[in-house]
Coordinates of C-alpha atoms in Angstrom, one line a residue:
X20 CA -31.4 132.2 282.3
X21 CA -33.1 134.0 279.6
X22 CA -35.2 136.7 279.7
X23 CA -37.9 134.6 278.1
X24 CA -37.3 131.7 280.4
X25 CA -37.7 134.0 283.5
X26 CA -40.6 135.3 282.3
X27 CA -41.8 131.8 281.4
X28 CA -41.4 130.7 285.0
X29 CA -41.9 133.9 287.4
X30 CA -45.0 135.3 284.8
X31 CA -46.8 132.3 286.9
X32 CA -47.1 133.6 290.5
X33 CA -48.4 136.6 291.8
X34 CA -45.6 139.4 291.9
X35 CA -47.4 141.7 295.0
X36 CA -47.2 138.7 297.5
X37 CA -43.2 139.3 297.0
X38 CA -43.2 141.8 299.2
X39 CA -45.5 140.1 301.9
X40 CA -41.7 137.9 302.5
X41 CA -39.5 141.2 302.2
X42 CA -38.7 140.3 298.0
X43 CA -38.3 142.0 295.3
X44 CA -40.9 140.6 292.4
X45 CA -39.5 138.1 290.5
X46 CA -39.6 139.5 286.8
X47 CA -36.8 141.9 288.6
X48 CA -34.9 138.8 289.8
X49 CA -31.4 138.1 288.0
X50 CA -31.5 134.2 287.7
X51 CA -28.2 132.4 286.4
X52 CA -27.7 128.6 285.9
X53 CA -24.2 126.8 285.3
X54 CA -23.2 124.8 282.3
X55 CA -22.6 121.2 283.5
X56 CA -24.8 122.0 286.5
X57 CA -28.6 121.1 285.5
X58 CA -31.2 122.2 287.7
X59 CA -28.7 124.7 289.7
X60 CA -30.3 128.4 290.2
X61 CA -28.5 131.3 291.7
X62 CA -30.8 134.2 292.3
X63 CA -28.4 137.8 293.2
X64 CA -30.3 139.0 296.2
X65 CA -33.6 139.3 295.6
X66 CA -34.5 140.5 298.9
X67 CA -35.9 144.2 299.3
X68 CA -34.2 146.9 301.0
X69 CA -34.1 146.0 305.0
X70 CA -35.4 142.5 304.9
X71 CA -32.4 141.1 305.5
X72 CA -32.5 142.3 309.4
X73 CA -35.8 140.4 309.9
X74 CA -34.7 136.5 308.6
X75 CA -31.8 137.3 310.7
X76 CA -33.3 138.3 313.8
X77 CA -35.7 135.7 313.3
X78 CA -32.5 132.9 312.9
X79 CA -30.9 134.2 316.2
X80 CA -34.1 135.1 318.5
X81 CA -36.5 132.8 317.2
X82 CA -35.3 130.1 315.4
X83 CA -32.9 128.8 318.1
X84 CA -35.8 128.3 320.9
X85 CA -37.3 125.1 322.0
X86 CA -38.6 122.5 321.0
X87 CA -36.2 123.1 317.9
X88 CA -33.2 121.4 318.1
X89 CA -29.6 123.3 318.1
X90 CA -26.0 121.9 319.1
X91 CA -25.9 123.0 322.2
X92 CA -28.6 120.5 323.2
X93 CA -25.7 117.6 323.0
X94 CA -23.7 119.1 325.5
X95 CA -26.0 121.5 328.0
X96 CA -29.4 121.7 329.1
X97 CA -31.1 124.9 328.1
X98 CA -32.7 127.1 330.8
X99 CA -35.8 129.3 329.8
X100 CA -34.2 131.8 328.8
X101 CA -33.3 132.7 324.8
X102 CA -30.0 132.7 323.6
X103 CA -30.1 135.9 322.3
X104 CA -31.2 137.3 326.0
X105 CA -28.0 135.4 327.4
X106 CA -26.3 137.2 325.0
X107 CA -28.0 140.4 325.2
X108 CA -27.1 140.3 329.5
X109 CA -23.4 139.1 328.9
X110 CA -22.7 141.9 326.1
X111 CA -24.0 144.2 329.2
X112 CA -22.1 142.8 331.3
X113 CA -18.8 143.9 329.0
X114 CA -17.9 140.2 328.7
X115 CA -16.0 139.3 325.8
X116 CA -18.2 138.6 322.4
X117 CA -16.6 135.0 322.3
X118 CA -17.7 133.8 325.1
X119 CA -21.6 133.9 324.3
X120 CA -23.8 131.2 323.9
X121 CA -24.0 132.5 320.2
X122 CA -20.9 132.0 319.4
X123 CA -21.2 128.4 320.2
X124 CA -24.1 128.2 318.4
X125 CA -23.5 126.1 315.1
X126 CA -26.8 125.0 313.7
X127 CA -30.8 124.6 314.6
X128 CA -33.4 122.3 312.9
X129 CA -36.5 123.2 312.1
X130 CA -39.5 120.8 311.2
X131 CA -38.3 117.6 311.4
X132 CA -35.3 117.2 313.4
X133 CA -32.2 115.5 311.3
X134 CA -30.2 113.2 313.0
X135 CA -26.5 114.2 312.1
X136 CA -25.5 110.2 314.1
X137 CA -27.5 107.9 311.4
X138 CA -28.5 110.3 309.0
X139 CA -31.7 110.1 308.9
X140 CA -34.9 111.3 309.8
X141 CA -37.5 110.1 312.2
X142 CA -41.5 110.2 312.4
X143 CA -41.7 111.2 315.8
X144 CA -38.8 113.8 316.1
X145 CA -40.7 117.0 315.0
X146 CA -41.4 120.4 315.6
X147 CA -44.3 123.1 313.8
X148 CA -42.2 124.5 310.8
X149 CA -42.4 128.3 311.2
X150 CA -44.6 129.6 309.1
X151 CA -42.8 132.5 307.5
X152 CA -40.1 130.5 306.3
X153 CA -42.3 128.2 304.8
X154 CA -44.0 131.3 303.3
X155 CA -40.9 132.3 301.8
X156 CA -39.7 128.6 300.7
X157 CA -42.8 128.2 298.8
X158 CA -42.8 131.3 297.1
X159 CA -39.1 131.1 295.4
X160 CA -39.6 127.8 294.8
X161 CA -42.8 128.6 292.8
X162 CA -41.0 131.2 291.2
X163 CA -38.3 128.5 289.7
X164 CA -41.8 126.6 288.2
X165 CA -41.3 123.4 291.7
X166 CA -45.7 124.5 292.5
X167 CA -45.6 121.6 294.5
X168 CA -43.0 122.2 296.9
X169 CA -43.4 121.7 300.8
X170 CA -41.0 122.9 303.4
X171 CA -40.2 119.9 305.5
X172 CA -37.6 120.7 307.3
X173 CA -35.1 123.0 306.9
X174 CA -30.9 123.4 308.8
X175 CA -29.9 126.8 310.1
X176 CA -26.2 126.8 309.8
X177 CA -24.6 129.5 311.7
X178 CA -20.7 130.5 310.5
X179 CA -18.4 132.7 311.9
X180 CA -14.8 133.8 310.6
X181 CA -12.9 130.2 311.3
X182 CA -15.8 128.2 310.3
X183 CA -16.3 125.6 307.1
X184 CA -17.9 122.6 306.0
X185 CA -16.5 119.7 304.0
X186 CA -17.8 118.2 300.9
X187 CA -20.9 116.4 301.3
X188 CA -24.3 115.6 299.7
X189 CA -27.8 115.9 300.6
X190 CA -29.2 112.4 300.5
X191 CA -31.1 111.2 303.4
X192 CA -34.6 112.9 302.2
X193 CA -37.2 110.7 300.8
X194 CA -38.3 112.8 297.7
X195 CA -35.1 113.6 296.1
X196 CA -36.6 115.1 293.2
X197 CA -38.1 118.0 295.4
X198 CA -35.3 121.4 295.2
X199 CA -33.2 122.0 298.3
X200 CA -33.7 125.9 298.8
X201 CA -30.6 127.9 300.4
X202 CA -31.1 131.5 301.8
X203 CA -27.4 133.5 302.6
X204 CA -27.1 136.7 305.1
X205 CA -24.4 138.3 306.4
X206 CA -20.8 138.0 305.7
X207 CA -20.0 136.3 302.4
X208 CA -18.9 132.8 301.7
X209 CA -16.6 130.6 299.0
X210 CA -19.1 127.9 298.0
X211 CA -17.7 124.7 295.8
X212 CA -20.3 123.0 293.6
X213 CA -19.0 120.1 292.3
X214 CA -21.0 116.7 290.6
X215 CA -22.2 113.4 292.0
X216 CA -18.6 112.2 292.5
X217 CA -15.6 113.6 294.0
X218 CA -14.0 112.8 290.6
X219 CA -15.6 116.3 289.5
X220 CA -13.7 119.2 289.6
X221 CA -15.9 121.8 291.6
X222 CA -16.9 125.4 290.8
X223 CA -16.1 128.1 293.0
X224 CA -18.9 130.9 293.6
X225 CA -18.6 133.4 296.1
X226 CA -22.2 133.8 297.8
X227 CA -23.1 137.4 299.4
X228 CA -25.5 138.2 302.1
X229 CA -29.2 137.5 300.3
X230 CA -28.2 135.4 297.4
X231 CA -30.1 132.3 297.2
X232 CA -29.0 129.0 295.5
X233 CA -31.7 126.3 294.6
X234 CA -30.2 122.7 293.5
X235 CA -33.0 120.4 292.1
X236 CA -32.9 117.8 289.3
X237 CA -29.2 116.1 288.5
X238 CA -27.6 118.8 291.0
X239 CA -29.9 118.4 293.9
X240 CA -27.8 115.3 294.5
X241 CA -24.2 117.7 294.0
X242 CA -21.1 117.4 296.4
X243 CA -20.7 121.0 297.8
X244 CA -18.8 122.6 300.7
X245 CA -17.9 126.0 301.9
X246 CA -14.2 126.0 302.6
X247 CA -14.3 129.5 303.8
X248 CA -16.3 132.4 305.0
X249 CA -14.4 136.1 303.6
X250 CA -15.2 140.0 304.9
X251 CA -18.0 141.8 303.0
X252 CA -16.4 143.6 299.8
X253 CA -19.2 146.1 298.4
X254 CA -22.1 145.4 297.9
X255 CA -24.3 145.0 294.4
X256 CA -25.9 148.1 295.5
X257 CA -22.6 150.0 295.4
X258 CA -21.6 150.9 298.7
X259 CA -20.8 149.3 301.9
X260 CA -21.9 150.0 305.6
X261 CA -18.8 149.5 307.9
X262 CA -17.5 149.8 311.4
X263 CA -14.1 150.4 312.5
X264 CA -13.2 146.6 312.0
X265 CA -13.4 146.9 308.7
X266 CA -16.0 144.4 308.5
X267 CA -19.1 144.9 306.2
X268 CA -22.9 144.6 306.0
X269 CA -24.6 145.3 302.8
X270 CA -26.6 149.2 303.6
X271 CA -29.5 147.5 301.9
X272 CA -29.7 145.1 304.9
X273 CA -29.5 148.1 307.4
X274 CA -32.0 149.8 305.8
X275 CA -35.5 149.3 307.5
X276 CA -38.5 148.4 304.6
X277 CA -41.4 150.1 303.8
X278 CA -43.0 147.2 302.9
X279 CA -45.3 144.8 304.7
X280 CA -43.2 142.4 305.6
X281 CA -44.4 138.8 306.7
X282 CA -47.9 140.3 307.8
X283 CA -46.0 142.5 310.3
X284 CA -46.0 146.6 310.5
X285 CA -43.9 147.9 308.5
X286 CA -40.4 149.8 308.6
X287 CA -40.1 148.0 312.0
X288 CA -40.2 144.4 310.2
X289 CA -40.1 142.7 313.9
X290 CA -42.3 140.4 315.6
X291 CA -43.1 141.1 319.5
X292 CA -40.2 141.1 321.9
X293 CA -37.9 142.7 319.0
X294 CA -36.7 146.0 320.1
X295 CA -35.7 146.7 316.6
X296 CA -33.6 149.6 315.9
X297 CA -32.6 150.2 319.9
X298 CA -30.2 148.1 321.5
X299 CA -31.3 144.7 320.0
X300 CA -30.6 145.7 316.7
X301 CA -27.0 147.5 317.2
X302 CA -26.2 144.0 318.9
X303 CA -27.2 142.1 316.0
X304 CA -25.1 144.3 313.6
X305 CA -22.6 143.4 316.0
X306 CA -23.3 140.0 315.3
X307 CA -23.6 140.0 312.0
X308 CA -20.0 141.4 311.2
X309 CA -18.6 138.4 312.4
X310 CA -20.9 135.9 311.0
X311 CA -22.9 134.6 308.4
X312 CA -25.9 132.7 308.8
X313 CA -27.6 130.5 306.0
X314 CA -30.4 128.7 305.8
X315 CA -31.3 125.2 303.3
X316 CA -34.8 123.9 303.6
X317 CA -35.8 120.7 302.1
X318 CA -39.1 118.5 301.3
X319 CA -38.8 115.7 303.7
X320 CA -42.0 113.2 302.9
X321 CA -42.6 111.7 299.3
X322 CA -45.5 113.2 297.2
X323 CA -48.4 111.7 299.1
X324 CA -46.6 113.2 302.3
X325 CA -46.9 109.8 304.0
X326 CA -43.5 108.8 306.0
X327 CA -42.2 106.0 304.9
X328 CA -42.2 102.6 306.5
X329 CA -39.3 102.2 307.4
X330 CA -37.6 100.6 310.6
X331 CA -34.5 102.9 310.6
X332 CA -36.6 105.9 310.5
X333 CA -39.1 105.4 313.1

């Protein structure tokens, strides 16, 4: 994208409320599109210096709590208790890191609840959409010039070393002309783009912890998969931050903010029941190293944001 173009579409929004989400302003952001691929952005990490920790905490504390929906619903009853406290007690415990609820822990929904069986969604299978994602949605989608964008819904997908999804489309929203918004963290990722066939040959982009990817207009309606998930190399700010694995996390996502992040104090970006930089954190560096976490939200309703009648979808 051009420097005129960028300043065409980010001159729009206010630039100070950046930081309120942990971003940088958006007359900084570097915006690409692909030829062949209309209505495709990738934004390089726009997120500030130690934001990163706080959507991550947030997608493994928060997120994965009733009444939103995760896979572990299909196969066990959740107690009270958070995943990340079972995790917290059985990393105490010494027990083995693969044997934690976390690890088993594929996706969450958010909003309304997609059913992965028919593919659709339903009026009455709902939960509140948290509010700082929707924030944050809003805001980059603004940014792009989509001022009418709501956050609907939205997939937490949680990867580890072994994982990977197959080619598949987007389809079962009822305003397809509203962007799908992606948000990446942690350990990077091959992701194929390809057209609205299989007959098109996809691109290959290699997605690192922050980058964001928004498909609207001919693309929002792409083929894409993520064949594999790879070890941090370095990071755009030029170094790494590493343990004796020899995995990777970005230092800009270790390093705490000084901005106000999503209304909360800052440096200690955390909402209550966070210990932040004590135990809690170390265990979700731990985390991290073996994982990647992303995050697509989606505009669910058409414009009016009526749903549908429609007896599948009740």
């Amino acid at each position: 994208m051009s420097d005129d173009e960028q300043k065409k579409l980010c001159g729009r929004i206010d630039g100070l409320k950046a930081a309120h989400f942990g971003l940088e302003s958006p007359d900084t952001w570097q915006i690409f599109q692909l030829p062949g691929h209309p209505g495709f952005y990738y934004i390089l990490n726009p997120f500030s210096h130690g934001s990163g920790y706080y959507w991550c905490q947030r997608c493994v504390l928060d997120y994965p709590c009733q009444p939103n929906v995760c896979n572990i619903d299909a196969h066990h009853k959740r107690s009270e208790d958070r995943l990340w406290d079972v995790h917290r007690s059985m990393r105490e415990d010494g027990l083995l890191l693969k044997d934690s609820p976390l690890m088993k822990l594929h996706w969450v929904t958010l909003g309304y609840h997609y059913d992965w069986d028919k593919k659709v969604y339903h009026r009455d299978r709902k939960s509140g959409f948290p509010g700082d994602l929707a924030g944050l949605s809003q805001f980059v989608a603004q940014a792009l010039g989509f001022e009418n964008f709501r956050p609907e819904a939205a997939i937490v997908n949680f990867y580890h070393m072994d994982s990977s999804i197959g080619g598949h489309t987007d389809h079962s929203e009822f305003d397809l002309s509203a962007p799908l918004l992606s948000f990446s963290f942690g350990q990077e990722a091959i992701f194929l783009l390809g057209g609205e066939t299989l007959d098109v040959r996809p691109v290959a982009i290699r997605v690192r912890s922050g980058d964001v990817m928004v498909m609207s207009g001919p693309s929002r309606l792409s083929y894409h998969a993520v064949p594999r998930i790879l070890r941090n190399s370095q990071c755009r700010c030029g170094s790494v931050a590493g343990d004796r694995q020899g995995s990777a996390l970005c230092c800009c996502w270790l390093v705490p903010s000084s901005g106000d992040i999503v209304g909360l104090p800052p440096v200690r970006c955390a909402p209550s029941g966070w210990e932040g930089v004590g135990r809690d954190f170390q265990l979700l560096i731990d985390y991290m190293h073996n994982s990647r976490i992303n995050i697509n939200v989606r505009q669910v309703l058409p414009p009016d944001g009526v749903f549908p009648t429609d007896d599948r979808m009740q």
